[in-house]
Structure formats: C-alpha cells, structure tokens
Amino acid sequence: MSNTENIRNFSIIAHIDHGKSTLADRLLEACSAVSSRDMTDQLLDNMELERERGITIKARAVNLNYTAADGKTYELNLIDTPGHVDFNYEVSRSLRACEAALLVVDASQGVEAQTLSNTYLAVDNGLEILPVINKIDLPAADVPRAKKEIEDIIGILAEDAPCISAKQGLNIPDVLERIVRDVPPPKGDPDAPLKALIFDSQYDPYRGVIVFFRIFDGTLRTGDTVHMMATGADFDVVEIGKMHPLGLAPCGELGPGCVGYLTASIKSLRDTAVGDTVTLAARPAAEPLPGYRKAQSMVFSGIYPDDGSRYPDLRDALEKLQLNDAALSFEPETSAALGFGFRCGFLGLLHMEIIQERLEREFNFDIITTAPSVIYKVRLRSGEEVTIDNPQNWPDPAGIDCAFEPFVRASIITPPEYVGSIMELCQERRGIHKGIDYLDPDRVEVRYELPLNEIIYDFFDSLKSRTKGYASLDYELIDYRPSQLLKLDILLNGEPVDALSFIVHSDKAYARARKIAERLKDNIPRQLFEIPVQAAVGGKIIARETVKALRKDVLAKCYGGDITRKKKLLEKQKEGKKRMRSVGSVNLSHEAFMAVLKLDE
Amino acid sequence: MSEPLGLYLHVPFCRAKCRYCDFFSAPGDEAAQEAYTGALIRRIRALRGLAGLRPFSSVYFGGGTPTVLGRARLVRLLDAAADVGLAPDAEVSVEANPATVDRAGLAALRRAGFNRLSVGAQSFDPGELALLGRLHGPDDVRRTVSDAFAAGFENVSLDLMLGLPGQTVPRVLSSVRAALETGVSHLSAYCLKLEPGTPMARDYPDGRGLPDGDETADAYLAAAAALSGAGLEQYEISNFARPGRACRHNLLYWTLGEYVGLGPSAHSDFGGRRFYFPRGAGFSAPFSSVFDGTLPEETDREEERVMLSLRTAAGLDLSSLAPETARAAAEVLSAVAARGLAAPTETGFRLTPEGFLVSNQIISEILLKGMS
C-alpha cells in the first residue's frame, strides 16, 4: 500500500489561455518514462479513439511518478479542472480532491477575473496556493509586475514562485520540486469506513461509467460493493486503478489520499453525480463528504433540427452527449414554427454554446436554437407558484400576481480606462452597481448585480467588444427578485411565431421590440409578397416593420444551350428554400431566428 | 417535315476580354485560328452519318467573337456545315462585335449564306461601354448595323445590358431608343450578373456599387415596356422581336429541341442526352468519333421543361408534365398570377415581365412542391 507521505494531490488553476494545459503537458512529459514525442502521439491517438467512440474529453486526472532531488519517488496526482464560470461547481469538486493548487499566471497579462475567482474557490476549499509565473519567454512578460499583482491582489507570497515557460519547457523541474516540497501530503485513516469523493465521471461504451474519485478515508478493493451516498445506488466494483499518462492501470486496492478510478458496469452517469461520496455498502460512512449539490440548469433554449426529418437523429445525438455530460438536460417540445425539437437545459451560456457546437461539428447537424431563457418564477393570483423555462408557457398576464427573475453577482476585471463603458453596459442591462475596487494601477474590479436574463443574450460579446477583449467576467447566481416581466410576441404576416417569443423587462419592452422587428426585417429574405413584422405585448402591437416584396432574382442566360448555370441557380434556391422554415406563408431562415439573439450593435 | 436540329459552333477568340465576361475565349494568332478552324471543320465533317442526323434548321456561330476569325474562315465553316446538310430555309446566325467587321465583309458573309447578325452593342452610353471594357463606341454600333442592312441582312439583333453601375431608368431607356432607331428587328436585354473571377466581380465585391434588385427591376420593366410599345414582342425573359424574327436557334434551347454544339464549352442536347465539350485544350486533338472528349451532363426532362418553358412567352403547357408536377405548377402559378406575376394561357400559364424577374423563386417553388 502506498505511503500517503509520498502522495501529492494538486490541480492547476489559471485564467483562460494562461497556459494551464501546456504546463500540464510539460509535467506529464517530465515524469513520463516514454519520450515526449511518443507520449504526445500516444495521447493524441487515445483522444482520437475516444472521440470515435463518442467519448469527449481526455481523462481529467493523471497519476505521475516523479523522482525528486531528494532521491525519493513521489506519486503526483494532477487533477484537471474545467476552465469556465459555467462549471464552477465541477471546479470546486475537483479542487476538493486536492491539497494544493498551482496558480498559473501569465507574465504578460497578470491577474485576471478567473485567476481571482478560481483562487478564491481554491482557498475556500482549504488548498495551499503555489503561484507559478508562466510565459516568461514573451517579449511583453513582466515578471516583477505579475508577482506584485499576485501579492497585492490575491495576498499570497510570490517572491520565490517558479518562473517558467511551459511552451518552451523552461524551468519545469522547479515546479515539480515545489510540488514535492510545498503540497501537503494527504491525511486519512486506511481502516476507517470508506469516503471517496467523485470529481468526474465518463461514459465508456464498453465498460460503462468510469468514475474518478479521491479517497479521503478507508480502503477500496476490487470486488467491493460500493454505495453512492447521494444517489443511493449500489454497485459491485469490477475494476479499480490509477490513471497513467498512457491509459488506465488497474490495481487491487487504493487507500487514503489515492486518486483513482473504478468501473462497475454502471449504465448511467446519473448514478455517479460529481460531488457524491462513494462508501462501502457493507460498512458505510456515517456522514458523506460535505458540499454535494445537484447540477442545476440555469439557461434553457429550444434546439430544433434544421431538417425536420432528422428529429430522431437529434434525440440520439443529445442522448449521446448526455452520456458524458450529466449537466445537459432535454425534453421534447414542439413549436408551431419549428416543428419537433427539444427544450434543453444548460449550466450557462458557454455550456449551451459547447453543446450547440458539438451537435453541429460532431453530429453534423444544422440546428436552429431559440432565444435562451432563464428560469422565471411566477406567483399566480390563485396563490400557485410556477417556474417557467420557456416563454411559450408564460401565464396569462391577468392571472399573474408577481413574477421573479434570477440575479447574479458579477465581477468584471478590466483596465481602468474601460470602467466607464462597462458601467454603461451594466446599467443598460439593468445592473445594480455594488462597488469598484482598484486592485492595482492597471486593474479594476467592477462589481454588479445583474439579472441573469440580461447576461445570457450577448453580454459577454458586448463586454469584449467594448474593452478590446481586455475585460474578464465571472458571475454566480445569488437569488430571485420580483420584476416587471412581460412576454413579447413576434407576428409575421399577422401570425404569431411561437419560437420567437421571449420574456423581457417592461422598461425594455419597447426598445427591444423595435430592435427585434428591425433585425427580423433585415434577416427575413424578401419573398414574393410583402410581410409585416410586428412585435406585440398582450395583443398590443408595439413595433412594426415591413419586409418588402422581392422584385428580382439573379437571371441566368442559357447561352449556347448551356442550361447548367440556370440549373445551378435553381439548385441553390431550392437548397435555400429547404433550409427555411415555413411559418404560415412566410419562409424564415436560420439567420432570422439567430438575429433575435443579437441585440447589441 | 423533320424535327428541327440546331448546330452551334463556338469560336473561342476575342480581341480582348470584356470585364464582365467569363465565357470561354482567348486571343488567338493567325496560326491558332487556322488550326482551330481546321479542327472545327474536321468535327463538323465527322457529324456525317451520325444516327439521327438531319439537315440543320439553324446554325449559330457564337463565342468569343466569331468575326475575329475573318470572313474566309467563317465561310469555310458554314460550307462544311452545308456539306453535312443544311435545310433550305435554315437560319444562319453569326455574332459580331461592332467594328470587327466591315460592309464588304458582311456582304461576303451574306452571300455565303449567313442571314442573321447579332451585334453585341451592350449599351449606347460611352461611359457604360468603357466600364464594361468594350472596344467600341455607340457610333460603331450604328455603323455596323447600317452596314449589315446595306450588305443585305434583314434579320439583325442587338444585345443590351441592364443593371450596370450608375444605370438609371432614363439612361436605360435612351439606350433602348437608340437601339430601336437603328431599325433592328430583334433585341436581347440581359441583366448583368457578376461572374466570380471576372474583373468586374473584383471591382464590385458582393455587388456593392451596382444598382440593387429594385432598381434593376425598374430598368428591366421600363425596357420591356418600351420594346413592346415599339412592336418588339417579348418572347423570352431577355429576348424581344418583331413578329417572325424570334431567333429560331435559341428557341430550340427553351423548347427542349435538339442541338449539337461543337467547340470547347459548347453544349449539346442530342439523341436524348445532354453533353458538352469541356473548356480548355483537347478539342483540337485527333478523335475517333465526333463526340470524343465530351462529358455527360445530368438530364431531368421534367425539371428542364418547367424551368425552360417558363422563360418563354408561350409558357408552360401543363399537359406536358407528370401529374404531380402539373398539380404543383398549377398551384404555385395560380397563386402568383393573383399577384400579377403570371397569366393563364390556353394550355397552362406564362410568366409576366414582373414574373420573369422572380422566375427562380417561382420555378424552384414548383420543383420543390412537385418533386417532394
């Protein structure tokens, strides 16, 4: 049994693009017996294979053996974390499985919003923070400044932080030595009842779910019957082992401090929720590890196949994605405009975009998505409370006593010159100003409380474009607040288009209605007749535009008896028409639906 | 009387490439022209004895600029076609650019049997002509037409272009009037279509700087009205003629008649198949059978019938279609007729000038409905 004295469990946290993955690769290389080229090839092959088999991302944890300068061999467990605000809960679970976190800071960029939020998350989980200054090879690198920011803003010593270039493989051994020296070895009682934290799981079509965990107390052996304390499911363990760089390495037993995997012919990821505690059915722990909560969808949108006949394929694709992504939820919905599709729930906007992109790339779908919606709560005059994740289900205004919408606490870190335009943006989005902190001469944290519904459209894009990409955003859900909400309906040629309805705050209804009518006018292809575009609240028209009738197509000659040009034009036209949705007598393109989503100029 | 059969001869030479043109042509020296004429004559002769061949009811010399070859070669080519078989009343057309052929040359062509001249005027506005990269001015057009009449051509056509940069309705109408004043009995009016890779497509990326669809539609409708008013009846989307002067050769294309095209980029619809000689070299190489080197083209008669007959004033004969297509066509056409885009005929429907402008929409609608 391995001695916990020689185990080091750590993760790497960083702002996006600060070099987390590159550093991880370098650590793998430095500890691997195989040559770096072989290993890279191998890893890539593995990933390709995984992709073919419908598995998504490479294992999120890896077990490395490192022989340190003191001559001893240490077992390093690197536990990767997802890199985005949508996956905060997953990040916090991964962090819980470690004793320390390497905080990677780009020497040319310094501390940014996610650096901060991830560091706080790590500190909240009781982790040691080991700063690492990366990208020192860049011309714009300013190591003293980066160190100073870490000390001033985050409040941890950075004076002797390793200064590296992960890209060029510079000073990587410094990092490894630091891990051995400063990451506390795990504690735990091998004879206590088993307590292991699930920090990730993956579906494998051959073995069922592979559960990745960290043992805090007790010992797990092949053949044990395990009990999932939150979901209540029991399984007979088929295999346990460690995650080596080149693949899973089975072993007979794992003790405290170990990071490993188990398989137990588990059919569904739902039984192996991230954050759950694994114990032994025969001798269960009295209490689970703290902090478990169910993944919660925050953003909902309808997803429809562009080609209606592919509805069953879309269901298959979503099911496949769900095998590996327990946070994705979906149920069938129908729209008069779009036909059969699915109401999908996501952790956040990025999660939604990832799923949409994977549907398009990996499953070759052209999809139409409806405007994203948050979950609203509505108290009816009858006293009943309903939750609404689809504008189509918005109750009759006459029956509404009070509507509530979710608010988030947002932190935006930006160079000072953009504070004005950020505040303007937040103000436009109904933000409540909560304060400004000058982190250092070049960096300001702007804090707002914002309705989530204002963030899910194009807030992030607007923020980036107003700050030339410098500002970074982090947010978390805080509460539900009463709000004057209205359902805005869009009518084309006098007929309401259900898929275009959305919920809007009453102060913004007119402006939004006008903008959407304009957008639609510009994006609805002209047809053989004139099309009125109207926006209405409760039957009252509040904005109107007109799509003029089409008067001229491209006319092709049939010169010299060559009718192929004409045929090509017609083919194109037919293809275009097939891609359109017929709503009443109006043909709507994908672009028209998407136009509704983009509000900022 | 046998079914009509057209012969198209492609002459891939031009003095200079016009800025909008992506048809197959290149400047050629004497030797290249001579070699090409020889190759074309060998192919024409090889048509002899082909199953289904009958005297040509029309011969059309297109290009390129056929007159670049010079009258002697054009006459040799026509003689070769006549040796294979030419109907006594055959329509023999040749395209000519203004000022590429003189009165004597035209007289020689007329004597040799050419009886229809199509002059690429494009515009009577000097600015527009320069913009298109044409080598001639408005007066060259007038002179070439009057030379043609003097040389004995009665059947003369002019080409005009619509949708040119800066072209307003009054300016289009003044070109149309100038064209009518020459006394021609046939006129083609084409809307500029930017072809990828041409200088004009680079000058006007995504059509920016060109009149928009509405402005071009106005110009087209004004031109069509002026021409009809002057007695030139619209018999196809882009073609207008005095009674009896419609181009019989071009009508073959729109009525699913048979034609044989020789030369690189020339298309044929013969013996139930569509095929074509690809662009570029190869046509002049030795061959064992006349259509060696051609590539097959996809053929769908039902679709072609809808697409091509709706280009003509005669319109679509619903009884010529399969029942599903006929039903779809009737549905779509009667709906658009209510908006003035089509009109009923004895056998079906035809498109109006307004309908011609959006014919792609209408035709694709019919095809989608009828074939789903």
CSV table of C-alpha atoms in Angstrom, one decimal, chain A residues 526-529 548-567 569-571 573-575 577-578 587, chain B residues 8 22 62-63 95 190 193 195 213-214 216-218 221 253 259 267 274 279 297-298 303-304 307 311 356-358 360-361 364-365 368:
chain,number,residue,atom,x,y,z
A,526,ARG,CA,-37.7,39.1,-49.3
A,527,GLN,CA,-40.4,36.9,-50.7
A,528,LEU,CA,-43.0,37.2,-53.5
A,529,PHE,CA,-45.2,39.3,-51.2
A,548,LYS,CA,-40.9,44.5,-49.0
A,549,ALA,CA,-41.8,42.0,-51.7
A,550,LEU,CA,-38.9,40.6,-53.8
A,551,ARG,CA,-38.8,42.0,-57.3
A,552,LYS,CA,-35.8,40.5,-58.9
A,553,ASP,CA,-33.7,37.3,-58.8
A,554,VAL,CA,-30.5,36.6,-60.5
A,555,LEU,CA,-31.4,35.8,-64.1
A,556,ALA,CA,-29.1,33.4,-65.8
A,557,LYS,CA,-28.6,33.2,-69.5
A,558,CYS,CA,-28.8,29.8,-71.3
A,559,TYR,CA,-26.1,30.9,-73.7
A,560,GLY,CA,-25.1,28.4,-76.4
A,561,GLY,CA,-27.6,25.9,-75.0
A,562,ASP,CA,-25.7,25.7,-71.7
A,563,ILE,CA,-28.5,25.4,-69.1
A,564,THR,CA,-26.2,24.3,-66.3
A,565,ARG,CA,-25.8,27.8,-64.9
A,566,LYS,CA,-29.5,28.2,-64.6
A,567,LYS,CA,-29.8,24.7,-63.1
A,569,LEU,CA,-29.0,28.8,-59.6
A,570,LEU,CA,-32.2,26.8,-59.1
A,571,GLU,CA,-30.4,24.2,-57.1
A,573,GLN,CA,-32.5,28.4,-54.5
A,574,LYS,CA,-34.1,25.0,-53.8
A,575,GLU,CA,-31.5,24.2,-51.1
A,577,LYS,CA,-35.8,27.1,-49.5
A,578,LYS,CA,-35.4,23.7,-48.0
A,587,ASN,CA,-40.2,31.4,-45.1
B,8,TYR,CA,-23.8,25.6,-82.5
B,22,ASP,CA,-16.5,34.5,-68.2
B,62,GLY,CA,-21.1,32.2,-81.1
B,63,GLY,CA,-18.2,33.0,-79.0
B,95,GLU,CA,-22.4,37.1,-83.6
B,190,TYR,CA,-29.5,40.8,-70.3
B,193,LYS,CA,-24.6,39.0,-63.5
B,195,GLU,CA,-19.3,36.0,-62.5
B,213,GLY,CA,-32.6,44.5,-57.3
B,214,ASP,CA,-35.3,47.0,-57.2
B,216,THR,CA,-32.6,46.8,-61.9
B,217,ALA,CA,-36.2,45.5,-61.9
B,218,ASP,CA,-37.4,49.1,-62.7
B,221,LEU,CA,-39.7,46.6,-66.8
B,253,TYR,CA,-32.8,25.7,-76.1
B,259,TYR,CA,-28.9,20.9,-81.0
B,267,HIS,CA,-23.2,22.1,-75.1
B,274,ARG,CA,-27.0,16.3,-72.8
B,279,ARG,CA,-13.3,24.2,-71.6
B,297,GLU,CA,-24.5,16.3,-68.2
B,298,GLU,CA,-27.3,15.5,-65.8
B,303,GLU,CA,-37.4,19.8,-64.4
B,304,GLU,CA,-36.0,21.2,-67.6
B,307,MET,CA,-37.5,25.7,-66.0
B,311,ARG,CA,-38.7,31.5,-69.7
B,356,PHE,CA,-39.8,36.7,-65.3
B,357,LEU,CA,-37.9,38.8,-62.8
B,358,VAL,CA,-38.6,36.4,-59.9
B,360,ASN,CA,-36.1,31.5,-60.0
B,361,GLN,CA,-38.4,31.8,-56.9
B,364,SER,CA,-37.9,26.5,-57.5
B,365,GLU,CA,-41.2,26.6,-55.6
B,368,LEU,CA,-39.8,21.7,-54.6
